[in-house]
Amino acid sequence: MASGMDAREPHRSRGPEERTGPTEPMDRWAAWSEEERQIDGWEWEYEGYDPREERLREALCTLSNGYFSTRGAAPETAAGPAHYPGTYAAGLYNRLTSTLAGRRLVHEEIVNLPNWLPLRFRVHPDEGATGEWFTPDLYPEGLLRYHQSLDLRRGVLTREMRLRDPHGRHLNVTQSRLVSMADPHLAALRTEFSAEDWTGSIEVESAIDGLVGNTGVARYHDLAGHHLTELGTGAEEPDVVWLRCRTSASDVRIVLAARTRATPQGPPEATHDRLTDFRAAQRVILPLGPGRPLTVEKVVALHTSRDRAIVGPLPAALERVRLAPDFDGLLADHAAAWARLWRRADLQVPGEPGHVLRVHMFHLLQTLSPHSAELDVGVPARGLHGEAYRGHVFWDELFVLPYLNLHFPELSRALIGYRHRRLPAALRAAAEAGREGAMYPWQSGSDGREETPEVHLNPRSGRWLPDNSRLQHHVGSAVAYNVWRYGQATGDTEFLHTEGAEMLTEIARFWTAISEFDRGEGRYRIRGVVGPDEYHEAYPDAERAGLDDNAYTNVMASWTLARAAELLRTMPVSRRAELADRVGLSDAEPERWDEVSRLLRVPFHEGVISQFDGYGELAELDWEGYRRRYGDIRRLDRLLESEGDSVNRYQASKQADVLMLGYLLTPGELTEQFARMGYELTEERWRATVDHYLRRTSHGSTLSGVVHAWVLARARHADAWSFVKEALASDVADIQGGTTAEGIHLGAMAGTLDLVQRGLTGLRSEDGALWLDPSPLPQLQEFGFSLRHRGVGLRLRMRPGQLWVGVPPWEEYPVRLVLPDRTVDVAPGEDTAIRLPD
Ligand code: BGC
């Protein structure tokens, strides 16, 4: 085996008789040893309480299982300036109408569901206490200890508090919660009380609160946000209360049922229910004293009328909560489910970067989990962690699916299914615009229509401005790109030749339809679009929005057309005939795609690729002056607008636009792609292009850091590391100033994982083989991960001077690796290494 193996490379191979199977000690085949598991940070912790930081913590401590999520809010608090306890079910949207400055606006957003967290407590008023319920804001001097930790390995959020009331009584509270990864309809909260130096009784109230709205994002406060109607509550003996409601327009019925039990249990009269239409609560008064701790466990079930295999949400929730085990039982199943996820998504990076990457992985895995694959959901740009961007789906899946393809291909497939089910809506949108093919929306929600708002608020100027970002038709190429890469990574021809081919065909048709032939240029042009850099929406002082020949759009349209033509060429004849029949495809069409693909125009100026036609004529911005004046200029568009100016006038980008090409295509693919279009893209020209935009980008999107880190790492640029750090800090340090509190940036989180996985290893999947072309960063030379390629598990380890790849002995098939200097088949139990330049 190991044909073509370079004898100088360290290599060890064993014959089949030596294979020991999966029970072999997890030595070098384990991406992590037990020791490494201990060293690496599995806890994400906060010490102390700061109301100004609380919303950020809530977002970063959100727990989810892909079916529903709950922000990490303190259970005794309600929505207010410091707290925002949101609960969201994946893909559960509702549409509302608002009136703004006499204008009727309709928007659809993810719905903040009734809050299941409430659990408040007070020393029982009979004990001479003030009778006020505890909150961390109530009596700051009495908050002697406040520690919050997120156990990333098991998905458990724990708060530990030591409290002193104005009478000097000390109370310790330890509270843990989980949103079950094992049973996606269950969540639980366990609270342990212990009195240090007093004896008396404590009153605890456990509730489900339906008086909620979507009020989490200040910019949206002028818009309607109350989605729930027909609220009602009830109780079931002996310890369950429930609340039901319905979304006003999407007509989804939702039920939450809560079972609350105390240990030691009090007499029956210690507990009583308090039900109103909006709130279902249970109160219990129980004795407490030194050496007599009290534990209150709340187990909650959530069902909606969209769930499968149920009679209805109310009986389903009641049954589920009745049968649910106690907290420890739930935790055991939940932790086991998490262990399975971590095994499939091993990534070991030492030090602080590794710690942050694990936080990113945690949020990715809980936003898009195996449970998501059972649902009709896409990739929500801001996770299920807040209400920013209204829970919509943008092009961010471009940063997520290539990562998932190599660990959870079935999940990628399901997420592409979200787009396939909305193909009819995309076809309709194109038809309404007078075009053929599929025009995917820039912002997508429940049914795939365009959800981009017509106006957006500049909080700096207070002005509502037209939002032209819907002209980002390049989102269609992102869908096509994911279809193609998924097919390459998995070899799932069943999908590629059916749904995949349908999507590629219709997206190719749209690009052909929107490309106009310019006789003078002898080229096709795409006019009136907006590129990934959302700053530029129009030419300076133009009446009409949109720009011509955005290089990114044109190159990726050309790439998509070429892939669509290639797929049709290589498909089995019978499959092609079926497709032709379904979508009415003539033989001439792929030829036309091929022609347009070769003749799309790319503008250039001063030897670099122009972001769009005419970009080179825009004014230069005084970057230093703006930095001096404002410090943070990430949202330059807002600054300039508030000054009465417009970013449209300047060579200034919000995020990577042209440089996205170097993110999506390897250097070889990029050169080939340009050559296909009749342009020579030399390394020198690409480097000059990178430098040009590097100096003119404000990084107003977290995606920008990821793309720049990736592109600069491959260009061996000294600035690469600073962008890696920026991308890692995006959410944990909230670098966009307040945006993370409104929801994490899922694209940037997944992008950093993929930066290590594919960016630094040059890993790609093509023609059934795995290609590697490492490009390590001096600051990140050691890491390891596992992946699955076309059904075979592999381990990769980067060390200074070497990239090692092995197939564990328990795998069934060899993997073909294409290395920079050779091709090698690595059989189960074998490995190989690439020597890296110093
Ligand atoms: C970025 C887009 C992105 C969206 C959602 C915007 O700020 O400019 O590229 O798709 O956020 O994450």
Short mmCIF file of N, CA and C in Angstrom, two decimals, residues 1 36 48 62 69 91 140 157 290 304 311 336 386 390 497 526 553 572 603-604 615 642 696 822:
data_model
loop_
_atom_site.label_atom_id
_atom_site.label_comp_id
_atom_site.label_asym_id
_atom_site.label_seq_id
_atom_site.Cartn_x
_atom_site.Cartn_y
_atom_site.Cartn_z
N MET A 1 0.85 -1.20 0.00
CA MET A 1 0.00 0.00 0.00
C MET A 1 0.87 1.23 0.00
N GLU A 36 -4.82 15.58 27.07
CA GLU A 36 -5.10 16.81 26.33
C GLU A 36 -6.49 17.34 26.63
N GLY A 48 -18.03 37.29 39.09
CA GLY A 48 -18.67 38.55 39.43
C GLY A 48 -19.89 38.82 38.57
N THR A 62 -25.90 30.98 25.92
CA THR A 62 -27.14 30.39 25.41
C THR A 62 -26.96 28.87 25.33
N SER A 69 -33.75 26.92 21.81
CA SER A 69 -32.63 27.50 22.55
C SER A 69 -33.16 28.42 23.64
N GLY A 91 -36.41 27.96 13.27
CA GLY A 91 -37.29 28.10 12.10
C GLY A 91 -38.72 28.51 12.42
N PRO A 140 -26.97 44.85 45.67
CA PRO A 140 -25.62 44.52 45.20
C PRO A 140 -24.64 44.23 46.32
N LEU A 157 -24.90 24.94 32.03
CA LEU A 157 -24.59 26.28 32.52
C LEU A 157 -24.86 26.31 34.03
N PRO A 290 -29.06 25.38 58.44
CA PRO A 290 -27.73 24.82 58.29
C PRO A 290 -27.81 23.29 58.31
N THR A 304 -44.55 22.04 19.68
CA THR A 304 -45.34 22.94 18.83
C THR A 304 -46.17 22.08 17.89
N VAL A 311 -49.85 13.73 18.91
CA VAL A 311 -51.28 13.97 18.72
C VAL A 311 -51.52 15.47 18.61
N ALA A 336 -24.11 12.28 27.37
CA ALA A 336 -23.73 11.22 26.43
C ALA A 336 -23.94 11.70 24.99
N GLY A 386 -30.36 35.17 19.81
CA GLY A 386 -30.86 36.54 19.96
C GLY A 386 -31.66 36.91 18.73
N ARG A 390 -33.35 39.26 12.89
CA ARG A 390 -34.67 38.61 12.94
C ARG A 390 -34.64 37.09 12.71
N HIS A 497 -27.32 14.40 -8.45
CA HIS A 497 -27.96 14.18 -9.75
C HIS A 497 -29.45 14.48 -9.73
N ILE A 526 -23.10 41.90 -15.81
CA ILE A 526 -24.22 41.80 -14.86
C ILE A 526 -24.35 43.17 -14.20
N THR A 553 -19.39 38.83 -7.88
CA THR A 553 -20.62 38.28 -8.43
C THR A 553 -20.35 37.63 -9.78
N PRO A 572 -25.00 10.55 -15.38
CA PRO A 572 -25.46 9.42 -16.19
C PRO A 572 -26.59 9.88 -17.12
N PRO A 603 -13.83 43.66 -14.21
CA PRO A 603 -13.15 44.95 -14.39
C PRO A 603 -11.82 45.00 -13.62
N PHE A 604 -10.91 45.76 -14.14
CA PHE A 604 -9.60 45.96 -13.49
C PHE A 604 -9.28 47.45 -13.47
N TYR A 615 -15.12 51.39 -9.86
CA TYR A 615 -14.62 51.50 -8.47
C TYR A 615 -13.38 52.37 -8.41
N SER A 642 -24.24 59.89 8.80
CA SER A 642 -24.62 60.85 9.85
C SER A 642 -23.95 62.21 9.63
N ARG A 696 -8.18 49.26 2.36
CA ARG A 696 -9.42 50.01 2.15
C ARG A 696 -10.65 49.28 2.68
N ARG A 822 3.16 14.31 -4.31
CA ARG A 822 2.85 12.92 -4.65
C ARG A 822 1.41 12.59 -4.32
#
